[in-house]
XYZ file of C-alpha atoms in Angstrom:
454
model
C 87.078 112.684 110.603
C 84.889 110.155 112.334
C 81.179 109.850 111.694
C 78.755 110.698 114.504
C 77.982 107.088 114.745
C 81.452 106.665 116.297
C 79.661 107.560 119.503
C 78.081 104.159 119.362
C 80.921 102.080 118.027
C 81.741 99.130 120.179
C 85.340 98.180 120.568
C 85.293 94.482 119.548
C 87.711 92.283 121.340
C 88.767 89.055 119.687
C 88.549 85.843 121.614
C 92.020 84.362 121.316
C 91.283 80.756 122.274
C 90.827 79.215 118.850
C 90.119 81.255 115.766
C 90.719 84.988 116.486
C 87.506 85.690 114.597
C 84.797 85.792 117.282
C 84.325 88.906 119.247
C 83.270 90.098 122.641
C 81.617 93.505 122.468
C 82.833 95.979 125.062
C 81.277 99.437 125.180
C 83.821 102.295 125.034
C 84.117 104.970 127.711
C 82.315 108.244 127.048
C 85.130 110.008 125.191
C 87.826 107.455 124.667
C 87.993 103.775 123.761
C 91.060 103.103 125.890
C 90.263 100.793 128.826
C 92.776 99.518 131.345
C 90.760 96.342 131.860
C 91.308 95.374 128.219
C 95.038 95.780 128.450
C 95.888 94.002 131.735
C 96.693 90.620 130.163
C 98.712 89.668 127.105
C 95.797 87.729 125.590
C 93.200 90.527 125.867
C 95.643 93.154 124.617
C 96.532 90.943 121.668
C 92.861 90.453 120.992
C 92.390 94.236 120.776
C 95.111 94.420 118.095
C 93.652 91.471 116.179
C 90.356 93.351 116.107
C 91.998 95.989 113.829
C 92.667 93.309 111.230
C 89.212 91.885 111.522
C 87.828 95.311 110.770
C 89.875 95.273 107.566
C 88.557 91.826 106.761
C 85.000 93.063 106.376
C 83.487 95.258 103.698
C 86.032 98.019 104.077
C 88.872 99.587 102.112
C 90.637 96.217 102.103
C 87.873 93.855 100.986
C 84.734 94.071 98.909
C 83.281 96.592 96.458
C 84.533 99.564 98.488
C 88.121 98.285 98.528
C 91.075 100.212 97.199
C 91.768 97.377 94.774
C 88.242 97.521 93.351
C 87.695 101.303 93.067
C 91.285 101.910 92.035
C 90.946 99.458 89.162
C 87.740 101.091 88.012
C 89.144 104.614 88.334
C 92.196 103.750 86.325
C 92.557 101.846 83.076
C 92.494 98.323 84.505
C 88.831 97.259 84.935
C 85.623 97.383 82.954
C 82.426 98.002 84.942
C 79.320 95.893 84.665
C 77.883 96.412 88.139
C 76.939 99.233 90.465
C 80.106 101.351 90.663
C 79.487 103.310 87.503
C 80.459 106.579 89.117
C 84.039 105.466 89.667
C 84.294 103.950 86.215
C 82.721 106.845 84.331
C 84.427 109.519 86.462
C 81.128 110.925 87.729
C 81.785 110.769 91.467
C 79.468 112.747 93.629
C 80.210 113.583 97.293
C 76.880 111.860 98.114
C 78.058 108.509 96.703
C 77.533 105.771 99.282
C 80.592 103.704 98.327
C 82.681 106.855 98.537
C 81.416 107.427 102.062
C 82.258 103.855 103.039
C 85.728 104.231 101.519
C 86.287 107.282 103.714
C 84.627 106.182 106.915
C 85.829 102.598 107.251
C 89.537 103.528 107.373
C 88.751 105.935 110.160
C 87.169 103.143 112.147
C 90.413 101.284 111.832
C 92.396 104.416 112.875
C 90.045 104.766 115.841
C 90.907 101.253 116.940
C 94.616 101.752 116.399
C 94.470 104.919 118.524
C 92.491 103.099 121.178
C 95.065 100.323 121.278
C 97.924 102.779 121.621
C 96.183 104.604 124.478
C 95.336 101.393 126.237
C 98.879 100.046 125.955
C 100.264 103.349 127.206
C 98.088 102.949 130.338
C 99.045 99.299 130.869
C 101.691 98.119 133.294
C 100.857 94.461 133.453
C 101.941 93.143 129.976
C 105.010 91.156 129.026
C 107.394 93.827 127.653
C 108.058 91.985 124.376
C 104.301 91.567 123.812
C 103.635 95.225 124.604
C 106.285 96.310 122.132
C 104.926 94.040 119.412
C 101.391 95.345 119.872
C 102.425 98.987 119.921
C 104.481 98.460 116.774
C 101.534 96.869 114.983
C 99.169 99.694 115.982
C 101.561 102.352 114.716
C 102.017 100.387 111.476
C 98.277 99.966 110.902
C 97.639 103.657 111.511
C 100.315 104.611 109.010
C 99.128 102.113 106.423
C 95.563 103.355 106.705
C 96.555 106.974 106.353
C 98.649 106.118 103.324
C 95.504 104.926 101.539
C 93.372 107.857 102.715
C 95.827 110.557 101.659
C 96.365 109.010 98.212
C 92.609 108.721 97.602
C 91.405 111.981 99.115
C 94.419 114.223 99.609
C 94.318 116.307 102.814
C 92.213 114.536 105.432
C 91.762 114.953 109.225
C 94.668 113.598 111.199
C 93.118 111.779 114.222
C 95.812 110.743 116.701
C 93.604 109.798 119.664
C 90.226 108.149 120.303
C 88.479 111.222 121.699
C 85.530 111.590 119.323
C 84.733 115.076 120.609
C 88.064 116.333 119.307
C 88.109 114.176 116.196
C 84.641 115.180 115.021
C 85.973 118.733 114.387
C 89.538 118.092 113.247
C 90.415 120.124 110.164
C 92.033 118.555 107.101
C 95.787 118.189 107.627
C 98.073 118.935 104.700
C 99.486 116.136 102.607
C 102.984 116.956 103.969
C 101.692 116.731 107.546
C 100.135 113.348 106.906
C 103.238 111.950 105.259
C 105.360 113.177 108.139
C 102.998 111.495 110.589
C 103.206 108.198 108.622
C 106.968 108.408 108.706
C 106.952 109.128 112.431
C 104.567 106.250 113.114
C 106.664 103.867 111.046
C 109.907 104.882 112.728
C 108.279 104.190 116.080
C 107.113 100.815 114.779
C 110.601 100.153 113.471
C 111.996 100.411 116.988
C 109.328 98.129 118.426
C 109.093 95.232 116.002
C 111.540 92.519 115.071
C 112.072 90.497 111.905
C 110.253 87.531 113.465
C 106.611 86.906 112.662
C 104.677 86.365 115.873
C 102.670 83.485 114.347
C 103.438 80.801 111.748
C 101.742 82.996 109.160
C 102.573 86.382 107.678
C 99.349 88.137 108.614
C 100.746 90.303 111.444
C 103.282 92.966 110.516
C 106.923 92.570 111.475
C 109.939 94.816 110.969
C 110.141 93.984 107.319
C 106.518 95.096 106.796
C 107.389 98.415 108.390
C 110.457 98.845 106.164
C 108.421 97.881 103.077
C 105.754 100.484 103.781
C 108.411 103.033 104.580
C 110.046 102.366 101.230
C 106.730 103.009 99.502
C 105.975 106.143 101.571
C 109.460 107.548 100.830
C 109.090 106.787 97.121
C 105.755 108.607 96.934
C 107.233 111.485 98.927
C 110.179 111.689 96.493
C 112.716 110.860 99.151
C 114.570 108.501 96.855
C 117.637 107.973 99.107
C 115.543 106.604 101.924
C 113.258 104.699 99.567
C 116.263 102.859 98.247
C 117.686 102.207 101.738
C 114.441 100.733 103.065
C 113.822 98.541 100.014
C 117.444 97.345 100.186
C 116.941 96.230 103.817
C 114.190 93.893 102.734
C 115.811 92.635 99.573
C 118.858 91.661 101.642
C 116.757 89.315 103.837
C 117.159 86.463 101.416
C 116.515 83.706 103.909
C 112.989 84.951 104.559
C 111.935 86.636 101.263
C 112.481 85.614 97.667
C 110.795 85.955 94.331
C 108.799 82.794 93.709
C 107.229 81.271 90.556
C 104.340 83.358 89.302
C 101.618 80.829 90.195
C 102.849 80.687 93.802
C 103.081 84.377 94.582
C 99.656 84.765 96.177
C 99.564 81.546 98.183
C 99.242 82.062 101.901
C 102.671 82.432 103.546
C 104.378 82.684 100.158
C 108.116 83.404 100.366
C 107.352 86.575 98.454
C 104.835 87.750 101.020
C 105.879 90.479 103.459
C 102.364 91.122 104.826
C 99.073 89.422 103.981
C 95.526 89.702 105.282
C 93.683 86.428 106.057
C 90.225 86.188 104.502
C 87.058 86.862 106.522
C 85.671 83.929 108.394
C 84.186 81.200 106.155
C 85.460 82.979 103.079
C 87.831 82.068 100.292
C 89.063 85.643 99.993
C 87.925 88.669 98.118
C 90.026 88.730 95.022
C 89.398 85.312 93.556
C 85.783 85.333 94.567
C 84.945 88.565 92.757
C 87.432 88.480 89.868
C 87.334 84.856 88.568
C 84.661 84.526 85.888
C 82.625 81.331 85.402
C 79.893 83.273 83.577
C 79.744 86.570 81.695
C 80.683 89.377 84.057
C 78.107 91.148 86.144
C 80.556 93.166 88.202
C 83.922 93.755 86.531
C 86.379 92.308 84.026
C 89.800 93.371 82.805
C 89.864 95.877 79.975
C 90.740 94.109 76.754
C 93.153 96.907 75.853
C 95.140 96.262 79.053
C 95.418 92.545 78.260
C 96.248 92.984 74.623
C 98.546 96.011 74.807
C 100.253 96.271 78.170
C 102.189 93.001 78.118
C 105.293 92.404 75.965
C 105.386 89.325 73.792
C 105.969 86.117 75.720
C 105.395 87.739 79.114
C 104.559 84.801 81.428
C 102.411 87.078 83.603
C 99.891 87.291 80.761
C 99.395 83.526 80.844
C 99.795 83.018 84.599
C 97.955 86.077 85.915
C 95.283 86.645 83.274
C 92.528 84.269 82.230
C 89.406 84.521 80.133
C 85.812 83.295 79.904
C 84.268 82.863 76.453
C 80.704 82.221 75.352
C 78.435 83.290 72.524
C 78.486 86.929 73.690
C 82.224 87.271 73.557
C 85.509 86.811 75.432
C 85.950 88.414 78.812
C 89.328 88.678 80.564
C 89.831 88.605 84.280
C 92.640 88.835 86.820
C 93.915 85.386 87.704
C 96.586 86.169 90.256
C 94.332 84.423 92.806
C 93.289 80.975 91.561
C 90.649 80.118 94.156
C 87.084 81.360 93.753
C 85.232 79.571 96.542
C 87.320 76.927 98.334
C 87.205 77.133 102.161
C 89.561 77.214 103.940
C 91.418 79.261 101.447
C 94.929 78.437 100.250
C 95.465 82.122 99.346
C 95.616 85.211 101.498
C 95.202 88.795 100.262
C 98.684 90.146 99.418
C 99.314 93.636 100.769
C 103.096 93.991 100.702
C 105.460 91.744 98.718
C 109.046 91.552 97.582
C 108.304 92.180 93.874
C 107.135 95.699 94.723
C 110.360 96.357 96.684
C 112.485 95.620 93.615
C 110.392 98.062 91.620
C 110.553 100.704 94.363
C 114.327 100.412 94.474
C 114.590 100.493 90.649
C 112.635 103.764 90.545
C 114.531 105.276 93.466
C 117.850 104.376 91.920
C 116.882 105.727 88.499
C 115.786 109.004 90.096
C 119.260 109.207 91.651
C 120.900 108.543 88.303
C 122.083 105.016 89.246
C 120.806 103.600 86.021
C 122.861 100.423 86.210
C 121.471 99.577 89.598
C 117.958 100.416 88.450
C 118.290 98.136 85.392
C 119.534 95.319 87.605
C 116.470 95.573 89.860
C 114.049 95.824 86.919
C 115.676 92.777 85.344
C 114.971 90.723 88.484
C 111.281 91.199 87.747
C 111.615 90.826 84.007
C 113.584 87.619 84.313
C 110.899 85.946 86.385
C 108.363 87.007 83.731
C 110.456 85.335 81.014
C 111.337 88.614 79.318
C 114.737 89.607 77.803
C 116.894 91.499 80.231
C 117.148 95.214 79.771
C 120.887 94.993 80.520
C 121.218 92.961 77.311
C 118.756 94.574 74.982
C 119.057 98.212 75.943
C 122.036 98.744 78.328
C 122.454 102.425 77.382
C 118.837 103.429 78.007
C 118.500 107.035 79.224
C 116.944 108.097 82.512
C 113.661 109.285 81.101
C 113.078 106.097 79.089
C 114.165 103.939 82.042
C 111.619 105.617 84.332
C 108.958 104.955 81.664
C 110.070 101.329 81.517
C 109.745 101.044 85.289
C 106.221 102.386 85.178
C 105.316 99.957 82.397
C 106.725 97.175 84.498
C 104.748 98.261 87.575
C 101.601 98.222 85.436
C 101.927 94.567 84.509
C 103.437 93.374 87.791
C 101.097 95.063 90.270
C 97.792 95.279 88.417
C 94.648 94.906 90.483
C 96.656 95.031 93.708
C 95.672 97.710 96.185
C 95.189 100.476 93.636
C 98.825 100.604 92.522
C 97.946 101.628 88.958
C 95.612 104.432 90.084
C 98.177 105.701 92.582
C 100.966 105.501 89.980
C 98.967 107.511 87.469
C 98.136 110.211 90.051
C 101.547 110.499 91.700
C 103.466 110.677 88.434
C 101.162 113.225 86.844
C 100.182 110.820 84.036
C 96.510 110.436 84.906
C 95.172 113.092 82.560
C 97.231 111.860 79.625
C 96.233 108.255 80.111
C 92.608 108.600 81.196
C 91.272 111.447 79.027
C 90.848 109.139 75.997
C 88.988 106.574 78.157
C 86.837 108.845 80.261
C 85.124 111.654 78.366
C 84.237 113.452 81.564
C 87.746 113.400 83.015
C 89.068 116.593 84.610
C 92.624 117.077 85.981
C 91.140 117.644 89.448
C 89.745 114.121 89.445
C 93.087 112.748 90.607
C 91.541 113.085 94.088
C 88.159 111.714 95.083
C 85.635 114.161 96.616
C 85.335 114.400 100.361
C 82.036 112.673 101.235
C 79.011 114.900 101.800
C 78.494 113.161 105.162
C 81.919 114.349 106.297
C 81.291 117.901 105.045
C 78.005 117.925 106.935
C 79.156 116.567 110.243
C 82.530 118.325 110.481
C 82.332 122.109 110.699
C 86.015 122.416 109.840
C 85.994 120.226 106.732
C 86.152 121.449 103.128
C 85.680 119.975 99.651
C 88.346 119.081 97.094
C 88.612 121.231 93.980
C 86.299 120.288 91.143
C 83.433 118.915 93.265
């Protein structure tokens, strides 16, 4: 549900000419943000789409201390807290928490813009057909991606499918099944609109592979293992465009492993390296020592390539080192959202769930081989299904740590959160697998309701 201040949101339109990062403010119509004047040229329509990504590149669910990466790491067993997000770390979230409100509201501002783009494109008759299809596909993709994060953080949430704030301000919470079906519908629409070609020389605007990658993840979470395997296989087969790369190269901009990345905010080196890399004792977060010392197998190259430490007289502090750049501008690294490594792990899990253990082992071994680990096919070829699924989750933990809340989502979707987090968080309750609906949303939306336990 949108905040009342959506009444005053301006629909920023990017100026294409040079940087795509300066904006012309255009006031929305009284009930809808769609404007035919914005969508009567290819450049202006493209600018409207780029504005969705620029919204992500601010202090939203993608970047900063209200990002899914940040709060997911604190809520799970990845990060230690030294800063101001104690409520996530200590499992004492209140509906009145300001970061929680930001985490809820900012995605809806992106959804609002995606809906506005779709409405504007629907009204437009003057665009080049291929450009119109590309922009529609991107908007459907962004809406689905944003809802994926909302539903996995908050559970049932309002399903806003237009930019009419008068309707959206009173939308009830849709069921999780309804939201997943809408995501799948949106992604299938995007699938028919986008191609495998990136529209720029960089991988920062979604293409067909990005749609298929997100579909694979959505199907996996929805326990549709047949389709999860199919979608992941489509990407894995695109060997001329995507490949597993050396560990220290994974997070470089336009990496061959990248399916979709976000470019950093203007004049920024990117969120991850800036906030995670320690040059002094931590004041915000560090990696939990137990994760560093216990999660990795012996001789796992990811422990040396993707984890680093800072030591002084007060102790040794570990930090994520997937991103190597703390402050260099322009950045050589872009925030990784979707990558090939995850697709191998999705297909491994989907295959294991379908009792194709040999295929699952083969996929898992692709990831293990890059990490310098012995192949499961050699050391445990007769592993049973239950143990293989556990091995896949362990591999996801060390492959995807501090990336977009994967660990938090894995604990909650597999039902392992209570088992893993009870020893770490004395106030943990099983209902804490969902964050509370913000008090601001409960107050402004007469049809909203609170999650259990809050």
